[in-house]
CSV table of C-alpha atoms and ligand atoms in Angstrom, one decimal:
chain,number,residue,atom,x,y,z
A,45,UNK,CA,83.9,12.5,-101.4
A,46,UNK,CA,84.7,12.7,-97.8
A,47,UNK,CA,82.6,15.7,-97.5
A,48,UNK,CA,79.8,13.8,-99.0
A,49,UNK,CA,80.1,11.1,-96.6
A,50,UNK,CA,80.3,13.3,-93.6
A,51,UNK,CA,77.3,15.5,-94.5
A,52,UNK,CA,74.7,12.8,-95.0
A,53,UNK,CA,76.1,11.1,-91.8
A,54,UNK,CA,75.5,14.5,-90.2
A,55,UNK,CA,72.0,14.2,-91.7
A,56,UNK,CA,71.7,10.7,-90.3
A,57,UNK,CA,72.8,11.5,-87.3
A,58,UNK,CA,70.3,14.2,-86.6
A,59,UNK,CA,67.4,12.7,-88.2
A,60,UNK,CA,67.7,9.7,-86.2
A,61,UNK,CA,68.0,11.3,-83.4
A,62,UNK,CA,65.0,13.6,-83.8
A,63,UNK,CA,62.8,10.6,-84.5
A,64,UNK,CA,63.6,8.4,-81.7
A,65,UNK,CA,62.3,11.4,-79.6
A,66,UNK,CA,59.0,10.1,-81.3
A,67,UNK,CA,58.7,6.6,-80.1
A,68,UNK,CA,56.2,5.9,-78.0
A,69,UNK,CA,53.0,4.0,-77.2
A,70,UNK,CA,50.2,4.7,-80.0
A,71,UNK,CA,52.6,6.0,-82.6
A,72,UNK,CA,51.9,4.4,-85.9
A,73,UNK,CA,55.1,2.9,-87.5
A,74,UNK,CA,54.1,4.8,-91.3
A,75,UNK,CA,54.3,8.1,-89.3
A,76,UNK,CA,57.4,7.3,-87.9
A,77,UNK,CA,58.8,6.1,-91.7
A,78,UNK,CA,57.4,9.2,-93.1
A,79,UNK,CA,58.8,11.8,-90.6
A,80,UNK,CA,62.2,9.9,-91.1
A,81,UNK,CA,62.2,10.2,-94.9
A,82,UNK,CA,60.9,13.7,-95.2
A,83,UNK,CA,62.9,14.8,-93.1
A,84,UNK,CA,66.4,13.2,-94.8
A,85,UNK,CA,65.1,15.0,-98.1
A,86,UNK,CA,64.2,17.8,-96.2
A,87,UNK,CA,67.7,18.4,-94.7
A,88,UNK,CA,68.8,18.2,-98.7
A,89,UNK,CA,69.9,14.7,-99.2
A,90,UNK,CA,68.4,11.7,-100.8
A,91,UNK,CA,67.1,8.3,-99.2
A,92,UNK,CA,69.5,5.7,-99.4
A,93,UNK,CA,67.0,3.5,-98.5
A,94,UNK,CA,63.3,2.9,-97.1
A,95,UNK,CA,63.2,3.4,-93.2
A,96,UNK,CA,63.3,0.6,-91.7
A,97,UNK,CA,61.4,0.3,-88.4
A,98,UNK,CA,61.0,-3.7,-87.4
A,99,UNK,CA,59.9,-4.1,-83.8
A,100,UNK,CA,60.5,-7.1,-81.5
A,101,UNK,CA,61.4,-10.0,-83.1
A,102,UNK,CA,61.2,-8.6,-86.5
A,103,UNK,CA,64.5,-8.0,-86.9
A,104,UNK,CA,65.0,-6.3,-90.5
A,105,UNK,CA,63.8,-4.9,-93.6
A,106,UNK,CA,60.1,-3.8,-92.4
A,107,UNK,CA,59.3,-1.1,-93.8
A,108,UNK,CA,55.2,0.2,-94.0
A,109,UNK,CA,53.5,-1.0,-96.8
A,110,UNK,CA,50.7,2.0,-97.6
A,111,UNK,CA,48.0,2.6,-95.4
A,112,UNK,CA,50.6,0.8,-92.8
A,113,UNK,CA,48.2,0.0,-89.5
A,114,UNK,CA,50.7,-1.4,-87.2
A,115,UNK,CA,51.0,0.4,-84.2
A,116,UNK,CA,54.1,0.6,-81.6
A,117,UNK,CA,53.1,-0.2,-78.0
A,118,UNK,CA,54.8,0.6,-74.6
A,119,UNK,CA,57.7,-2.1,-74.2
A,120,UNK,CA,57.9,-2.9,-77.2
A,121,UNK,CA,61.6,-3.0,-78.9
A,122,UNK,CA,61.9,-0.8,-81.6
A,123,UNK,CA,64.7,-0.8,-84.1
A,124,UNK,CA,65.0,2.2,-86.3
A,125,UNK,CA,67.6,1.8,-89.5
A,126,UNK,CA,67.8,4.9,-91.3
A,127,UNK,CA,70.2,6.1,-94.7
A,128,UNK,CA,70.8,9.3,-96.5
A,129,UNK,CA,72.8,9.8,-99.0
A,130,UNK,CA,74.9,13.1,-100.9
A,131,UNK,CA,75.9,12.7,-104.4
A,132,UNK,CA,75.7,8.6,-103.9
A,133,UNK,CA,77.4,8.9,-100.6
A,134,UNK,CA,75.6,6.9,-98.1
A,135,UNK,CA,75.4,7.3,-94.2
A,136,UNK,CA,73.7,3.9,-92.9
A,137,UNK,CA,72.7,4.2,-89.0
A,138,UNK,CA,70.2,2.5,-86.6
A,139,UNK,CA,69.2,2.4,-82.7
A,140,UNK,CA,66.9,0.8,-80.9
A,141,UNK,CA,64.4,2.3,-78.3
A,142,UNK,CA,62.5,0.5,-75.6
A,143,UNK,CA,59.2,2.3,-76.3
A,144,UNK,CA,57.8,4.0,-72.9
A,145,UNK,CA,54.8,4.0,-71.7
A,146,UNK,CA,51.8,1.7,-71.2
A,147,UNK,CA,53.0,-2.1,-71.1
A,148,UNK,CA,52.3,-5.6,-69.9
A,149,UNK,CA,56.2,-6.5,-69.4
A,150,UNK,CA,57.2,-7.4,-65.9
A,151,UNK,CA,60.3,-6.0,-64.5
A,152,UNK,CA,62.2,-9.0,-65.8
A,153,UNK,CA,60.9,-8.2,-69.0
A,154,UNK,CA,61.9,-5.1,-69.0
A,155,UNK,CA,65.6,-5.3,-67.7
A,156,UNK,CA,66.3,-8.2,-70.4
A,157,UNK,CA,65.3,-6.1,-73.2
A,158,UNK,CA,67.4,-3.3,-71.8
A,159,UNK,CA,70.5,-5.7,-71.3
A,160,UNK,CA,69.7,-6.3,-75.2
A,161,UNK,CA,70.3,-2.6,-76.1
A,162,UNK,CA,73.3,-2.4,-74.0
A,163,UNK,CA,74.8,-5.6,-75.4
A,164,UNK,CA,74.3,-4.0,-79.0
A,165,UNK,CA,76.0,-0.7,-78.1
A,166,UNK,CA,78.9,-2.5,-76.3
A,167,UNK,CA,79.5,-4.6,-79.3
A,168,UNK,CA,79.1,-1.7,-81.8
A,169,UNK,CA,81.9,0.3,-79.4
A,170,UNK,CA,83.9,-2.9,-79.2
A,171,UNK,CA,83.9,-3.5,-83.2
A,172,UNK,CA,84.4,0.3,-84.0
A,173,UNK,CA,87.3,0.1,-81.3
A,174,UNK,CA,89.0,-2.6,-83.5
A,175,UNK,CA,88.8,-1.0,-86.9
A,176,UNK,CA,91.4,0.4,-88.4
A,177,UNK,CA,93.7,-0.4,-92.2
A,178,UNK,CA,94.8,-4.2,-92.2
A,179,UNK,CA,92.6,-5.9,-89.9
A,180,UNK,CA,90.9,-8.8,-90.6
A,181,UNK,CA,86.4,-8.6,-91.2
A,182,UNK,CA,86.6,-12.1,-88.9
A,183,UNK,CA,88.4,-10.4,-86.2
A,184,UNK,CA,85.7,-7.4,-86.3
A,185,UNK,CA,83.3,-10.2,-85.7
A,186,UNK,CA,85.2,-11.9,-82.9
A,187,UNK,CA,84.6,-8.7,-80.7
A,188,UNK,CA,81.1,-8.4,-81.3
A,189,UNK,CA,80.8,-11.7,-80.5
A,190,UNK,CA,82.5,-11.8,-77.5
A,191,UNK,CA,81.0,-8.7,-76.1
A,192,UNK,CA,77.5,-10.0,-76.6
A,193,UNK,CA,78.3,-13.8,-75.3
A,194,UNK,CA,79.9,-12.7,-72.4
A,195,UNK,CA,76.7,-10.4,-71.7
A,196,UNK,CA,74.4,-14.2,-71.9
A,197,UNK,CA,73.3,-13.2,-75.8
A,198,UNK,CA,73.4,-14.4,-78.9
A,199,UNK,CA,74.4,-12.5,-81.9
A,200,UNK,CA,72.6,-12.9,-85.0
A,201,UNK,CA,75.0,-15.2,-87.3
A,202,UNK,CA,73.6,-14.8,-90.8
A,203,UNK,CA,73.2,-11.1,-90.7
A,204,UNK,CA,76.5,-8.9,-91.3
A,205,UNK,CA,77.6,-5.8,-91.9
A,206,UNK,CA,78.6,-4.2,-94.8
A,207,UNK,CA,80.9,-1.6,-97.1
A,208,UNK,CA,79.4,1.0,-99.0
A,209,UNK,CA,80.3,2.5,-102.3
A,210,UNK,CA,79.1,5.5,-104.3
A,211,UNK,CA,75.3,4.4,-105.1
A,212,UNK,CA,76.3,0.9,-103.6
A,213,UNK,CA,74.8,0.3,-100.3
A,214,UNK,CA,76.2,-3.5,-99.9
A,215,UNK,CA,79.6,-3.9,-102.2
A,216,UNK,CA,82.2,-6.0,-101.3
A,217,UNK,CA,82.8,-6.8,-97.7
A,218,UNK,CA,80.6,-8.3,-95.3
A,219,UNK,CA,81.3,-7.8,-91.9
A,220,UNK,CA,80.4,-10.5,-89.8
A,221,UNK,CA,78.7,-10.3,-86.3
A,222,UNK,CA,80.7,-13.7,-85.2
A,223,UNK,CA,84.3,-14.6,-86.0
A,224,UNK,CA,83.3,-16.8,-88.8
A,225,UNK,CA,86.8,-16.8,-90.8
A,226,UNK,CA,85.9,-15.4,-93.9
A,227,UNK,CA,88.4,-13.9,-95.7
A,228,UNK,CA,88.3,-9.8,-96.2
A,229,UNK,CA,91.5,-7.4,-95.0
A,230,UNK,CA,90.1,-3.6,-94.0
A,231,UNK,CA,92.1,-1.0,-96.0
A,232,UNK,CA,92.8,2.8,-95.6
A,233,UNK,CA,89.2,4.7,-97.1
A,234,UNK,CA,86.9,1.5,-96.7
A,235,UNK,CA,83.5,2.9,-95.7
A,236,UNK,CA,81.5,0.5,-93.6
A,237,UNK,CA,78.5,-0.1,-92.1
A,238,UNK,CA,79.0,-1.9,-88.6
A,239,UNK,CA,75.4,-3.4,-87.5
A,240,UNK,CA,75.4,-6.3,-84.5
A,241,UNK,CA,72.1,-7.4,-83.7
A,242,UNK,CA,71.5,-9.2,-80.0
A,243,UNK,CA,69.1,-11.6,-78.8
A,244,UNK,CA,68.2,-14.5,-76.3
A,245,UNK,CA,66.9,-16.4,-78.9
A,246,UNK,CA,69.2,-18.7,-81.5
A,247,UNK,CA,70.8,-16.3,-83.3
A,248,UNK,CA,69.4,-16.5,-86.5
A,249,UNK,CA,66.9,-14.9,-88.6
A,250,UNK,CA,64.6,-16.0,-91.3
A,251,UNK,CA,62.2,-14.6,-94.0
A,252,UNK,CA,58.9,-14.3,-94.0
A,253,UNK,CA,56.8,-13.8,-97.2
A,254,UNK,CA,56.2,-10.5,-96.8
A,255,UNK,CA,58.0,-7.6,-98.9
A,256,UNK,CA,58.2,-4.1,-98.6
A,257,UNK,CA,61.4,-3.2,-100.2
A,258,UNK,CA,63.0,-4.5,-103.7
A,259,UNK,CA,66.1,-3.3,-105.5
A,260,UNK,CA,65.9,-2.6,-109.1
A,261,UNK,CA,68.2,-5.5,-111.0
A,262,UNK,CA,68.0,-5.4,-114.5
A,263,UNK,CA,65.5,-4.6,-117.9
A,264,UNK,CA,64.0,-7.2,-118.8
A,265,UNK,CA,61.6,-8.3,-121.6
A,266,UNK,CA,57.9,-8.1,-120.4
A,267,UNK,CA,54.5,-8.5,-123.1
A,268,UNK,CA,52.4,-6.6,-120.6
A,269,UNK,CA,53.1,-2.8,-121.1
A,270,UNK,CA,51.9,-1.9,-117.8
A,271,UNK,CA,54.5,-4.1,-116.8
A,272,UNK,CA,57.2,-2.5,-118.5
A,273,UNK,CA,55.9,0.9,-117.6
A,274,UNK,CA,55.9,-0.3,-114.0
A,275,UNK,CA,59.8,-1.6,-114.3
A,276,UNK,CA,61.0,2.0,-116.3
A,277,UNK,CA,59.6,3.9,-113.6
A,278,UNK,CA,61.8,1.9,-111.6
A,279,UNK,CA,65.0,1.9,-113.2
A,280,UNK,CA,64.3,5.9,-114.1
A,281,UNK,CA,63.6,6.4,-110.0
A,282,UNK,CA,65.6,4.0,-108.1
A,283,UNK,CA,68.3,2.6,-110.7
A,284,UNK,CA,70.8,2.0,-107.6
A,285,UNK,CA,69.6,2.4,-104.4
A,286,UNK,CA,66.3,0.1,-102.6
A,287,UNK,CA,63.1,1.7,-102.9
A,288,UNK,CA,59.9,0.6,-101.0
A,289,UNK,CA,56.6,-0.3,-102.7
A,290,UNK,CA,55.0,2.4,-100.6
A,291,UNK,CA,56.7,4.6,-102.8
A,292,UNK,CA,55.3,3.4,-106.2
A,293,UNK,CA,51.9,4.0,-105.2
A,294,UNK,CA,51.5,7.5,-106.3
A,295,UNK,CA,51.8,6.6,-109.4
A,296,UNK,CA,50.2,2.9,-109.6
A,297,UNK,CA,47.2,1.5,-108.1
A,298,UNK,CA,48.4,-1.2,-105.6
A,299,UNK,CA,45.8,-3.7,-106.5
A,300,UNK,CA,47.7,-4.3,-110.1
A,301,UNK,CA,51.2,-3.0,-108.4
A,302,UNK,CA,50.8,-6.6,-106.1
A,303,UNK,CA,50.7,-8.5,-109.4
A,304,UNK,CA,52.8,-6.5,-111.1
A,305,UNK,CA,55.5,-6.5,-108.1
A,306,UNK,CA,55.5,-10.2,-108.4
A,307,UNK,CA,55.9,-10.7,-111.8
A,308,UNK,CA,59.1,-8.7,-111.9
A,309,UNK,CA,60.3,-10.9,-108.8
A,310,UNK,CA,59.9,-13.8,-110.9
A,311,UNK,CA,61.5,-12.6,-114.1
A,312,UNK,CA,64.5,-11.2,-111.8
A,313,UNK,CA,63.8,-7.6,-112.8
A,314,UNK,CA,63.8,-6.3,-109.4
A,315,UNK,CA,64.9,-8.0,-106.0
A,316,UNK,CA,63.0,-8.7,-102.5
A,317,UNK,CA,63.8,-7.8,-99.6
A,318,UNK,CA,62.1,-10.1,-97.6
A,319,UNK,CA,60.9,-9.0,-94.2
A,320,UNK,CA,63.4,-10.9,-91.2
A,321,UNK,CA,62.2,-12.5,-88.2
A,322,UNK,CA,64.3,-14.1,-85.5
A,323,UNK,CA,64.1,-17.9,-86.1
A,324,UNK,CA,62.9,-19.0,-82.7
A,325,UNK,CA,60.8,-15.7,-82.1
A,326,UNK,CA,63.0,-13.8,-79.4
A,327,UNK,CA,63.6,-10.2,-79.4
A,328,UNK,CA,65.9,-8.8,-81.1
A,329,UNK,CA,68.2,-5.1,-80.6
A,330,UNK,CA,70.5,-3.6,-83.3
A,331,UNK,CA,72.8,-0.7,-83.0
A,332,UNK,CA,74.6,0.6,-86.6
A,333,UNK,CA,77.0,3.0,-87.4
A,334,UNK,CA,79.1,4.1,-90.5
A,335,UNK,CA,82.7,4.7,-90.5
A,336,UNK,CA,85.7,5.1,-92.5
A,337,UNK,CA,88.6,3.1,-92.2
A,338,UNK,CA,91.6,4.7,-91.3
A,339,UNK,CA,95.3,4.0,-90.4
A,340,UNK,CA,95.1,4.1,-87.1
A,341,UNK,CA,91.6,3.8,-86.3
A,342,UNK,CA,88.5,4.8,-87.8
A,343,UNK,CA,85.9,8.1,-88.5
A,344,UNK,CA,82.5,7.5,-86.9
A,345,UNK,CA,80.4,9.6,-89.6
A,346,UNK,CA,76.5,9.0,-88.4
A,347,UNK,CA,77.8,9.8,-84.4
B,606,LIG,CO1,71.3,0.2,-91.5
């Protein structure tokens, strides 16, 4: 088990790496997506999860739709959340790049955004710094909060960390990016996933109606049998783990997949992902890692 979780954080690791070498004005964000997930199966695991890249204010959960024609630009802010995973193991990392090249930010501009970054690595080193068996989620949160205030930020209050699980990527704890007192003890073996997000905005993010990723939920009775064929190919594919709708389009047409997608929404076959934006529009930077919990400290597995 250990070995599983080290070799797709290994994978992560390098992956992630590898791509944020690509980022740079022009790119198109499905290229980026795509080199990220071949390349996890590639290096012999499975996705854990669509790649997410969500630039500027999106904060999370954008992942390309098909035939994707957003573009990154110079100076823009570009957050890159990746996952593999080994027999159900999963390795859940992200950075964020300040794209080089062409832009219309002033120096101002440009220093802000990377005080952002740096607020989001400090806070990651400051929560990973804290971890270890019997302390308390809300104390893990307290750091990252205090890094980032003291740095003039905001951290991003109803986003939060998270434990992982064979073929679980969010079970039990949350870890918070604020000390919010929650309740939630770490223990010897927990695997987490440590993700504070910075900005200069409020600190919050909300939906917006668009979804590129769902989770497969439950079976669930449907008249239509392109609708059930839609939801078995689902549940035979991604039973566990998020899947994007990108990925359902080699099979299905997307005109009757929108429809389809939607109906299962409804019914609570399958869950959305809805895309996040930061409430007042700011910027936002992210910096993840996975590690496991140990007595005295913690693992860093995606490093
Ligand atoms: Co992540």
């Amino acid at each position: 088990m250990i070995e599983s979780y080290e070799k797709a954080g290994k994978i992560v690791s390098k992956v992630r790496n590898e791509a944020s070498g690509l980022i740079k004005d022009g790119l198109a964000i499905i290229k980026l997506v795509e080199f990220v997930e071949s390349e996890i199966i590639k290096e012999g695991a499975g996705i854990a999860f669509p790649c997410n890249v969500s630039v500027n204010e999106i904060t999370a959960h954008y992942t390309s739709p098909p035939n994707d024609e957003n573009i990154i630009k110079g100076g823009d802010l570009v957050k890159l959340d990746l996952g593999a995973e080994i027999n159900g193991y999963i390795a859940d990392s992200a950075i964020t790049i300040m794209t080089k090249g062409g832009n219309d930010l002033n120096d101002d501009e440009i220093n802000k955004n990377e005080d952002l970054i740096g607020a989001s690595d400090a806070a990651l080193e400051a929560a990973i710094s804290a971890v270890k068996a019997g302390v308390e989620v809300s104390k893990i949160g307290g750091e990252v909060e205090k890094v980032i205030t003291n740095l003039g930020f905001n951290p991003i209050r109803n986003l939060t960390g998270h434990s992982l699980e064979q073929w679980n990527l969010h079970s039990g704890l949350s870890i918070p990016n604020f000390e919010d007192n929650r309740p939630g003890i770490l223990e010897e073996g927990d695997v987490l996933a440590i993700e504070p997000f910075v900005t200069d905005g409020v600190g919050y993010v909300v939906d917006i109606p668009k979804v590129n990723i769902f989770k497969f939920l439950k079976i669930r009775p449907f008249r239509l049998p392109y609708t059930k064929k839609v939801l078995n190919h689902i549940k035979g594919n991604y039973p566990y783990l998020p899947f994007s709708f990108r990925w359902l389009t080699d099979e299905f047409s997307v005109n009757r997949l929108n429809s389809t997608m939607k109906e299962l929404v409804d019914s609570m076959a399958i869950y959305p992902y809805y895309t996040l934006r930061e409430k007042s529009g700011a910027w936002v930077s992210q910096k993840e890692h996975t590690v496991i919990v140990e007595k005295e400290g913690c693992y860093i597995t995606t490093k």
